[in-house]
PDB file of C-alpha atoms in Angstrom:
ATOM      1  CA  UNK A  17      42.916   3.875  -9.244  1.00  0.00           C
ATOM      2  CA  UNK A  18      45.265   4.531 -12.146  1.00  0.00           C
ATOM      3  CA  UNK A  19      42.945   2.696 -14.550  1.00  0.00           C
ATOM      4  CA  UNK A  20      40.071   4.972 -13.549  1.00  0.00           C
ATOM      5  CA  UNK A  21      42.138   8.076 -14.254  1.00  0.00           C
ATOM      6  CA  UNK A  22      43.255   6.723 -17.630  1.00  0.00           C
ATOM      7  CA  UNK A  23      39.671   6.086 -18.618  1.00  0.00           C
ATOM      8  CA  UNK A  24      38.678   9.568 -17.498  1.00  0.00           C
ATOM      9  CA  UNK A  25      41.422  11.151 -19.560  1.00  0.00           C
ATOM     10  CA  UNK A  26      40.460   9.087 -22.591  1.00  0.00           C
ATOM     11  CA  UNK A  27      36.804   9.911 -22.124  1.00  0.00           C
ATOM     12  CA  UNK A  28      37.568  13.605 -21.767  1.00  0.00           C
ATOM     13  CA  UNK A  29      39.687  13.522 -24.943  1.00  0.00           C
ATOM     14  CA  UNK A  30      36.852  11.823 -26.836  1.00  0.00           C
ATOM     15  CA  UNK A  31      34.397  14.404 -25.507  1.00  0.00           C
ATOM     16  CA  UNK A  32      36.632  17.297 -26.600  1.00  0.00           C
ATOM     17  CA  UNK A  33      37.067  15.810 -30.072  1.00  0.00           C
ATOM     18  CA  UNK A  34      33.321  15.296 -30.399  1.00  0.00           C
ATOM     19  CA  UNK A  35      32.602  18.869 -29.322  1.00  0.00           C
ATOM     20  CA  UNK A  36      35.271  20.232 -31.685  1.00  0.00           C
ATOM     21  CA  UNK A  37      33.671  18.345 -34.588  1.00  0.00           C
ATOM     22  CA  UNK A  38      30.496  20.322 -33.854  1.00  0.00           C
ATOM     23  CA  UNK A  39      32.414  23.603 -33.774  1.00  0.00           C
ATOM     24  CA  UNK A  40      32.594  23.903 -29.984  1.00  0.00           C
ATOM     25  CA  UNK A  41      36.170  24.409 -28.863  1.00  0.00           C
ATOM     26  CA  UNK A  42      37.356  24.100 -32.479  1.00  0.00           C
ATOM     27  CA  UNK A  43      39.991  26.144 -34.300  1.00  0.00           C
ATOM     28  CA  UNK A  44      39.079  29.752 -35.089  1.00  0.00           C
ATOM     29  CA  UNK A  45      40.136  32.088 -37.879  1.00  0.00           C
ATOM     30  CA  UNK A  46      40.370  35.874 -37.971  1.00  0.00           C
ATOM     31  CA  UNK A  47      41.478  38.106 -40.840  1.00  0.00           C
ATOM     32  CA  UNK A  48      43.053  41.506 -40.331  1.00  0.00           C
ATOM     33  CA  UNK A  49      42.772  43.567 -43.532  1.00  0.00           C
ATOM     34  CA  UNK A  50      45.138  46.387 -44.376  1.00  0.00           C
ATOM     35  CA  UNK A  51      42.974  48.632 -46.553  1.00  0.00           C
ATOM     36  CA  UNK A  52      42.606  52.428 -46.652  1.00  0.00           C
ATOM     37  CA  UNK A  53      39.731  53.810 -44.606  1.00  0.00           C
ATOM     38  CA  UNK A  54      38.652  55.801 -47.679  1.00  0.00           C
ATOM     39  CA  UNK A  55      38.096  52.564 -49.600  1.00  0.00           C
ATOM     40  CA  UNK A  56      39.577  50.577 -52.474  1.00  0.00           C
ATOM     41  CA  UNK A  57      38.852  50.369 -56.194  1.00  0.00           C
ATOM     42  CA  UNK A  58      38.679  47.400 -58.578  1.00  0.00           C
ATOM     43  CA  UNK A  59      42.227  46.597 -59.651  1.00  0.00           C
ATOM     44  CA  UNK A  60      43.722  47.784 -56.341  1.00  0.00           C
ATOM     45  CA  UNK A  61      45.831  45.396 -54.302  1.00  0.00           C
ATOM     46  CA  UNK A  62      44.713  44.634 -50.775  1.00  0.00           C
ATOM     47  CA  UNK A  63      46.801  42.881 -48.156  1.00  0.00           C
ATOM     48  CA  UNK A  64      46.316  41.450 -44.733  1.00  0.00           C
ATOM     49  CA  UNK A  65      47.092  38.768 -42.228  1.00  0.00           C
ATOM     50  CA  UNK A  66      45.170  35.620 -41.345  1.00  0.00           C
ATOM     51  CA  UNK A  67      45.296  34.396 -37.750  1.00  0.00           C
ATOM     52  CA  UNK A  68      44.423  30.761 -37.020  1.00  0.00           C
ATOM     53  CA  UNK A  69      44.011  29.860 -33.361  1.00  0.00           C
ATOM     54  CA  UNK A  70      43.901  26.232 -32.273  1.00  0.00           C
ATOM     55  CA  UNK A  71      41.020  24.993 -30.173  1.00  0.00           C
ATOM     56  CA  UNK A  72      40.790  22.457 -27.378  1.00  0.00           C
ATOM     57  CA  UNK A  73      42.232  19.607 -29.471  1.00  0.00           C
ATOM     58  CA  UNK A  74      44.663  19.315 -32.399  1.00  0.00           C
ATOM     59  CA  UNK A  75      42.841  19.530 -35.734  1.00  0.00           C
ATOM     60  CA  UNK A  76      43.697  18.911 -39.370  1.00  0.00           C
ATOM     61  CA  UNK A  77      43.127  21.952 -41.590  1.00  0.00           C
ATOM     62  CA  UNK A  78      42.481  21.012 -45.210  1.00  0.00           C
ATOM     63  CA  UNK A  79      43.011  24.548 -46.474  1.00  0.00           C
ATOM     64  CA  UNK A  80      42.402  28.284 -46.145  1.00  0.00           C
ATOM     65  CA  UNK A  81      40.559  30.266 -48.804  1.00  0.00           C
ATOM     66  CA  UNK A  82      39.615  33.904 -49.270  1.00  0.00           C
ATOM     67  CA  UNK A  83      36.302  34.496 -51.040  1.00  0.00           C
ATOM     68  CA  UNK A  84      35.124  37.871 -52.379  1.00  0.00           C
ATOM     69  CA  UNK A  85      31.393  38.033 -51.661  1.00  0.00           C
ATOM     70  CA  UNK A  86      28.398  40.210 -52.430  1.00  0.00           C
ATOM     71  CA  UNK A  87      24.625  39.835 -52.395  1.00  0.00           C
ATOM     72  CA  UNK A  88      22.082  40.272 -55.159  1.00  0.00           C
ATOM     73  CA  UNK A  89      18.364  40.425 -55.804  1.00  0.00           C
ATOM     74  CA  UNK A  90      16.788  37.360 -57.377  1.00  0.00           C
ATOM     75  CA  UNK A  91      13.164  36.938 -58.389  1.00  0.00           C
ATOM     76  CA  UNK A  92      11.605  33.700 -57.139  1.00  0.00           C
ATOM     77  CA  UNK A  93       7.898  32.968 -57.664  1.00  0.00           C
ATOM     78  CA  UNK A  94       7.039  36.630 -58.300  1.00  0.00           C
ATOM     79  CA  UNK A  95       8.873  37.748 -55.167  1.00  0.00           C
ATOM     80  CA  UNK A  96      12.330  39.217 -54.681  1.00  0.00           C
ATOM     81  CA  UNK A  97      14.849  37.523 -52.394  1.00  0.00           C
ATOM     82  CA  UNK A  98      18.415  38.449 -51.517  1.00  0.00           C
ATOM     83  CA  UNK A  99      21.109  35.805 -51.911  1.00  0.00           C
ATOM     84  CA  UNK A 100      24.867  35.769 -51.416  1.00  0.00           C
ATOM     85  CA  UNK A 101      27.254  34.953 -54.247  1.00  0.00           C
ATOM     86  CA  UNK A 102      31.005  34.415 -54.576  1.00  0.00           C
ATOM     87  CA  UNK A 103      32.736  36.759 -57.045  1.00  0.00           C
ATOM     88  CA  UNK A 104      36.294  35.425 -56.792  1.00  0.00           C
ATOM     89  CA  UNK A 105      38.342  32.939 -54.769  1.00  0.00           C
ATOM     90  CA  UNK A 106      41.941  32.920 -53.582  1.00  0.00           C
ATOM     91  CA  UNK A 107      43.297  29.641 -52.124  1.00  0.00           C
ATOM     92  CA  UNK A 108      45.990  30.517 -49.594  1.00  0.00           C
ATOM     93  CA  UNK A 109      47.247  27.496 -47.721  1.00  0.00           C
ATOM     94  CA  UNK A 110      47.047  23.768 -48.263  1.00  0.00           C
ATOM     95  CA  UNK A 111      46.738  21.079 -45.608  1.00  0.00           C
ATOM     96  CA  UNK A 112      48.373  21.612 -42.210  1.00  0.00           C
ATOM     97  CA  UNK A 113      47.737  20.715 -38.582  1.00  0.00           C
ATOM     98  CA  UNK A 114      46.989  23.244 -35.875  1.00  0.00           C
ATOM     99  CA  UNK A 115      47.853  22.198 -32.329  1.00  0.00           C
ATOM    100  CA  UNK A 116      45.587  22.707 -29.347  1.00  0.00           C
ATOM    101  CA  UNK A 117      45.887  26.300 -28.191  1.00  0.00           C
ATOM    102  CA  UNK A 118      48.581  27.104 -30.767  1.00  0.00           C
ATOM    103  CA  UNK A 119      48.582  30.035 -33.194  1.00  0.00           C
ATOM    104  CA  UNK A 120      49.516  30.341 -36.876  1.00  0.00           C
ATOM    105  CA  UNK A 121      49.749  33.507 -38.993  1.00  0.00           C
ATOM    106  CA  UNK A 122      49.714  33.878 -42.785  1.00  0.00           C
ATOM    107  CA  UNK A 123      50.207  37.040 -44.855  1.00  0.00           C
ATOM    108  CA  UNK A 124      48.446  37.566 -48.181  1.00  0.00           C
ATOM    109  CA  UNK A 125      48.076  40.009 -51.068  1.00  0.00           C
ATOM    110  CA  UNK A 126      45.129  40.068 -53.449  1.00  0.00           C
ATOM    111  CA  UNK A 127      44.197  42.254 -56.412  1.00  0.00           C
ATOM    112  CA  UNK A 128      40.492  43.085 -56.448  1.00  0.00           C
ATOM    113  CA  UNK A 129      38.884  41.865 -59.690  1.00  0.00           C
ATOM    114  CA  UNK A 130      37.711  44.410 -62.252  1.00  0.00           C
ATOM    115  CA  UNK A 131      34.098  43.305 -61.792  1.00  0.00           C
ATOM    116  CA  UNK A 132      34.005  44.030 -58.051  1.00  0.00           C
ATOM    117  CA  UNK A 133      30.782  46.017 -57.456  1.00  0.00           C
ATOM    118  CA  UNK A 134      30.870  49.311 -55.611  1.00  0.00           C
ATOM    119  CA  UNK A 135      29.367  49.594 -52.141  1.00  0.00           C
ATOM    120  CA  UNK A 136      26.393  51.838 -52.853  1.00  0.00           C
ATOM    121  CA  UNK A 137      22.652  51.514 -52.540  1.00  0.00           C
ATOM    122  CA  UNK A 138      21.849  48.016 -51.348  1.00  0.00           C
ATOM    123  CA  UNK A 139      25.199  46.554 -52.372  1.00  0.00           C
ATOM    124  CA  UNK A 140      27.654  45.300 -49.777  1.00  0.00           C
ATOM    125  CA  UNK A 141      30.995  43.623 -50.435  1.00  0.00           C
ATOM    126  CA  UNK A 142      32.937  41.504 -48.006  1.00  0.00           C
ATOM    127  CA  UNK A 143      35.855  39.099 -47.850  1.00  0.00           C
ATOM    128  CA  UNK A 144      35.047  35.742 -46.335  1.00  0.00           C
ATOM    129  CA  UNK A 145      37.927  33.746 -44.885  1.00  0.00           C
ATOM    130  CA  UNK A 146      37.058  30.052 -44.914  1.00  0.00           C
ATOM    131  CA  UNK A 147      38.926  27.525 -42.771  1.00  0.00           C
ATOM    132  CA  UNK A 148      38.287  23.978 -44.029  1.00  0.00           C
ATOM    133  CA  UNK A 149      38.549  21.772 -40.932  1.00  0.00           C
ATOM    134  CA  UNK A 150      38.690  18.005 -41.473  1.00  0.00           C
ATOM    135  CA  UNK A 151      35.715  16.097 -39.998  1.00  0.00           C
ATOM    136  CA  UNK A 152      34.304  19.226 -38.365  1.00  0.00           C
ATOM    137  CA  UNK A 153      32.255  22.328 -39.039  1.00  0.00           C
ATOM    138  CA  UNK A 154      34.259  24.857 -41.030  1.00  0.00           C
ATOM    139  CA  UNK A 155      35.253  28.149 -39.416  1.00  0.00           C
ATOM    140  CA  UNK A 156      34.779  31.479 -41.192  1.00  0.00           C
ATOM    141  CA  UNK A 157      35.361  35.201 -40.754  1.00  0.00           C
ATOM    142  CA  UNK A 158      33.654  38.020 -42.693  1.00  0.00           C
ATOM    143  CA  UNK A 159      35.283  41.419 -43.240  1.00  0.00           C
ATOM    144  CA  UNK A 160      33.294  44.117 -45.041  1.00  0.00           C
ATOM    145  CA  UNK A 161      35.146  46.542 -47.310  1.00  0.00           C
ATOM    146  CA  UNK A 162      34.272  49.854 -48.937  1.00  0.00           C
ATOM    147  CA  UNK A 163      34.620  49.652 -52.720  1.00  0.00           C
ATOM    148  CA  UNK A 164      34.792  52.844 -54.796  1.00  0.00           C
ATOM    149  CA  UNK A 165      34.020  52.959 -58.535  1.00  0.00           C
ATOM    150  CA  UNK A 166      36.594  51.958 -61.113  1.00  0.00           C
ATOM    151  CA  UNK A 167      38.194  55.233 -62.354  1.00  0.00           C
ATOM    152  CA  UNK A 168      36.511  54.986 -65.768  1.00  0.00           C
ATOM    153  CA  UNK A 169      33.167  54.149 -64.187  1.00  0.00           C
ATOM    154  CA  UNK A 170      33.553  57.108 -61.828  1.00  0.00           C
ATOM    155  CA  UNK A 171      34.028  59.391 -64.846  1.00  0.00           C
ATOM    156  CA  UNK A 172      30.805  58.141 -66.453  1.00  0.00           C
ATOM    157  CA  UNK A 173      28.896  58.567 -63.191  1.00  0.00           C
ATOM    158  CA  UNK A 174      30.131  62.159 -62.958  1.00  0.00           C
ATOM    159  CA  UNK A 175      29.042  62.806 -66.547  1.00  0.00           C
ATOM    160  CA  UNK A 176      25.565  61.412 -65.816  1.00  0.00           C
ATOM    161  CA  UNK A 177      25.280  63.730 -62.814  1.00  0.00           C
ATOM    162  CA  UNK A 178      26.412  66.727 -64.882  1.00  0.00           C
ATOM    163  CA  UNK A 179      23.577  65.964 -67.306  1.00  0.00           C
ATOM    164  CA  UNK A 180      21.095  66.397 -64.468  1.00  0.00           C
ATOM    165  CA  UNK A 181      20.313  62.802 -63.576  1.00  0.00           C
ATOM    166  CA  UNK A 182      19.873  61.557 -60.016  1.00  0.00           C
ATOM    167  CA  UNK A 183      20.831  58.071 -58.873  1.00  0.00           C
ATOM    168  CA  UNK A 184      17.688  56.255 -57.779  1.00  0.00           C
ATOM    169  CA  UNK A 185      18.972  52.733 -57.218  1.00  0.00           C
ATOM    170  CA  UNK A 186      22.205  50.742 -57.290  1.00  0.00           C
ATOM    171  CA  UNK A 187      21.759  46.998 -56.999  1.00  0.00           C
ATOM    172  CA  UNK A 188      23.393  43.737 -58.034  1.00  0.00           C
ATOM    173  CA  UNK A 189      20.997  41.610 -60.044  1.00  0.00           C
ATOM    174  CA  UNK A 190      20.997  38.053 -61.301  1.00  0.00           C
ATOM    175  CA  UNK A 191      21.831  37.770 -65.014  1.00  0.00           C
ATOM    176  CA  UNK A 192      22.614  34.060 -65.265  1.00  0.00           C
ATOM    177  CA  UNK A 193      25.974  34.543 -66.984  1.00  0.00           C
ATOM    178  CA  UNK A 194      28.479  37.326 -67.608  1.00  0.00           C
ATOM    179  CA  UNK A 195      31.877  37.714 -69.240  1.00  0.00           C
ATOM    180  CA  UNK A 196      33.439  37.565 -65.776  1.00  0.00           C
ATOM    181  CA  UNK A 197      32.120  34.078 -65.075  1.00  0.00           C
ATOM    182  CA  UNK A 198      29.765  35.234 -62.303  1.00  0.00           C
ATOM    183  CA  UNK A 199      25.934  35.243 -62.432  1.00  0.00           C
ATOM    184  CA  UNK A 200      25.452  38.833 -61.264  1.00  0.00           C
ATOM    185  CA  UNK A 201      26.072  42.362 -62.533  1.00  0.00           C
ATOM    186  CA  UNK A 202      25.586  45.699 -60.803  1.00  0.00           C
ATOM    187  CA  UNK A 203      22.887  47.931 -62.286  1.00  0.00           C
ATOM    188  CA  UNK A 204      22.665  51.709 -61.879  1.00  0.00           C
ATOM    189  CA  UNK A 205      19.274  53.363 -62.250  1.00  0.00           C
ATOM    190  CA  UNK A 206      18.956  57.124 -62.812  1.00  0.00           C
ATOM    191  CA  UNK A 207      16.013  59.510 -63.146  1.00  0.00           C
ATOM    192  CA  UNK A 208      16.100  62.920 -64.914  1.00  0.00           C
ATOM    193  CA  UNK A 209      15.867  66.140 -62.918  1.00  0.00           C
ATOM    194  CA  UNK A 210      15.964  68.600 -65.823  1.00  0.00           C
ATOM    195  CA  UNK A 211      13.513  69.485 -68.583  1.00  0.00           C
ATOM    196  CA  UNK A 212      16.067  68.543 -71.249  1.00  0.00           C
ATOM    197  CA  UNK A 213      15.623  64.849 -70.499  1.00  0.00           C
ATOM    198  CA  UNK A 214      12.114  65.121 -69.077  1.00  0.00           C
ATOM    199  CA  UNK A 215      10.750  62.772 -71.738  1.00  0.00           C
ATOM    200  CA  UNK A 216      12.665  59.934 -70.130  1.00  0.00           C
ATOM    201  CA  UNK A 217      11.202  57.776 -67.414  1.00  0.00           C
ATOM    202  CA  UNK A 218      14.572  56.420 -66.333  1.00  0.00           C
ATOM    203  CA  UNK A 219      18.091  55.620 -67.496  1.00  0.00           C
ATOM    204  CA  UNK A 220      19.772  52.335 -66.600  1.00  0.00           C
ATOM    205  CA  UNK A 221      23.449  51.465 -66.953  1.00  0.00           C
ATOM    206  CA  UNK A 222      25.644  48.430 -66.395  1.00  0.00           C
ATOM    207  CA  UNK A 223      29.427  48.828 -66.484  1.00  0.00           C
ATOM    208  CA  UNK A 224      31.855  46.140 -67.657  1.00  0.00           C
ATOM    209  CA  UNK A 225      35.330  47.483 -66.832  1.00  0.00           C
ATOM    210  CA  UNK A 226      38.578  46.058 -68.176  1.00  0.00           C
ATOM    211  CA  UNK A 227      42.154  47.382 -68.040  1.00  0.00           C
ATOM    212  CA  UNK A 228      42.197  50.532 -70.197  1.00  0.00           C
ATOM    213  CA  UNK A 229      38.505  50.719 -71.091  1.00  0.00           C
ATOM    214  CA  UNK A 230      34.947  50.170 -69.909  1.00  0.00           C
ATOM    215  CA  UNK A 231      31.983  48.809 -71.851  1.00  0.00           C
ATOM    216  CA  UNK A 232      28.732  50.563 -70.983  1.00  0.00           C
ATOM    217  CA  UNK A 233      25.380  48.822 -71.442  1.00  0.00           C
ATOM    218  CA  UNK A 234      22.617  51.419 -71.438  1.00  0.00           C
ATOM    219  CA  UNK A 235      18.831  51.242 -71.446  1.00  0.00           C
ATOM    220  CA  UNK A 236      16.815  54.392 -72.149  1.00  0.00           C
ATOM    221  CA  UNK A 237      13.207  54.210 -70.945  1.00  0.00           C
ATOM    222  CA  UNK A 238      10.962  56.850 -72.506  1.00  0.00           C
ATOM    223  CA  UNK A 239       7.717  58.047 -71.009  1.00  0.00           C
ATOM    224  CA  UNK A 240       4.932  56.506 -73.050  1.00  0.00           C
ATOM    225  CA  UNK A 241       1.379  55.301 -72.929  1.00  0.00           C
ATOM    226  CA  UNK A 242       0.152  51.811 -72.185  1.00  0.00           C
ATOM    227  CA  UNK A 243       0.140  50.942 -75.895  1.00  0.00           C
ATOM    228  CA  UNK A 244       3.819  51.773 -76.414  1.00  0.00           C
ATOM    229  CA  UNK A 245       4.698  49.845 -73.266  1.00  0.00           C
ATOM    230  CA  UNK A 246       2.736  46.864 -74.561  1.00  0.00           C
ATOM    231  CA  UNK A 247       4.580  47.024 -77.882  1.00  0.00           C
ATOM    232  CA  UNK A 248       7.908  47.499 -76.125  1.00  0.00           C
ATOM    233  CA  UNK A 249       8.646  50.664 -78.102  1.00  0.00           C
ATOM    234  CA  UNK A 250       9.251  52.770 -74.991  1.00  0.00           C
ATOM    235  CA  UNK A 251      12.669  51.206 -74.331  1.00  0.00           C
ATOM    236  CA  UNK A 252      15.934  51.325 -76.260  1.00  0.00           C
ATOM    237  CA  UNK A 253      19.046  49.333 -75.408  1.00  0.00           C
ATOM    238  CA  UNK A 254      22.513  50.310 -76.580  1.00  0.00           C
ATOM    239  CA  UNK A 255      26.136  49.696 -75.693  1.00  0.00           C
ATOM    240  CA  UNK A 256      29.377  51.575 -76.261  1.00  0.00           C
ATOM    241  CA  UNK A 257      32.997  51.510 -75.157  1.00  0.00           C
ATOM    242  CA  UNK A 258      34.964  54.278 -73.457  1.00  0.00           C
ATOM    243  CA  UNK A 259      38.757  54.300 -73.371  1.00  0.00           C
ATOM    244  CA  UNK A 260      41.061  56.163 -71.027  1.00  0.00           C
ATOM    245  CA  UNK A 261      41.738  58.662 -73.832  1.00  0.00           C
ATOM    246  CA  UNK A 262      38.019  59.540 -73.925  1.00  0.00           C
ATOM    247  CA  UNK A 263      38.076  60.380 -70.233  1.00  0.00           C
ATOM    248  CA  UNK A 264      41.269  62.437 -70.461  1.00  0.00           C
ATOM    249  CA  UNK A 265      39.398  64.991 -72.593  1.00  0.00           C
ATOM    250  CA  UNK A 266      37.673  66.152 -69.423  1.00  0.00           C
ATOM    251  CA  UNK A 267      34.310  65.696 -67.688  1.00  0.00           C
ATOM    252  CA  UNK A 268      32.511  68.326 -69.776  1.00  0.00           C
ATOM    253  CA  UNK A 269      33.497  66.668 -73.061  1.00  0.00           C
ATOM    254  CA  UNK A 270      32.446  63.267 -71.739  1.00  0.00           C
ATOM    255  CA  UNK A 271      29.118  64.685 -70.562  1.00  0.00           C
ATOM    256  CA  UNK A 272      28.466  66.202 -74.006  1.00  0.00           C
ATOM    257  CA  UNK A 273      29.222  62.894 -75.728  1.00  0.00           C
ATOM    258  CA  UNK A 274      27.047  60.936 -73.328  1.00  0.00           C
ATOM    259  CA  UNK A 275      24.228  63.477 -73.607  1.00  0.00           C
ATOM    260  CA  UNK A 276      24.286  63.188 -77.399  1.00  0.00           C
ATOM    261  CA  UNK A 277      24.014  59.406 -77.148  1.00  0.00           C
ATOM    262  CA  UNK A 278      21.046  59.613 -74.796  1.00  0.00           C
ATOM    263  CA  UNK A 279      19.235  62.221 -76.913  1.00  0.00           C
ATOM    264  CA  UNK A 280      19.614  60.054 -80.011  1.00  0.00           C
ATOM    265  CA  UNK A 281      17.366  57.449 -78.362  1.00  0.00           C
ATOM    266  CA  UNK A 282      14.710  59.851 -77.060  1.00  0.00           C
TER     267      UNK A 282
END
């Protein structure tokens, strides 16, 4: 009788371990972010708490990692597909064991990278918490955050609006390589609403912020015929750098400077 019970217990333990390896009854992870409801900006510090809850059996955790994620548009075989990409990683905890039904908590602080895209248009940003479980399916938790423009970027966007442009599209796009070590950059597309810039078809901008300044990559698309489009003479690309001192002169001064740059390429 006792041998039968021992075998049953052993068989049940094996069954639980097998199910846990497939993610059923395995450890779970949940992240509680402490971020303002109004949103955060690149360079801001975010904090939170990670909760790890043990499953039906003890499991070895190889590590915990936070991953800053976004999605982007990629062209594949003349069609556009959306893919996810990691922007930054923060390893938090090395190997430890979580007991069955037990609970572990870990606090963290993380400064959002300067190249974090804003949540506008089709762009979403989230923090993925990855729990690396030995010999089992990894557990994960996704927490979406609202990202506002970098202060210098916000000033340029205000200047563009003052010049009478309307935002048509904001999207992360695949560029292969960037100074930030990630394959995507966020592109802003504007269209003119006033006669002053009516000769333009559209205005595109990419912002590369750094502490104290922002590099602006700009493409001015002029309205032209099929011949000029074929020759590629309807587009002009330029780049310039704005420092904090440029912004402190006020939004009107920045708008005048930006307007002069745009008109020089019309």
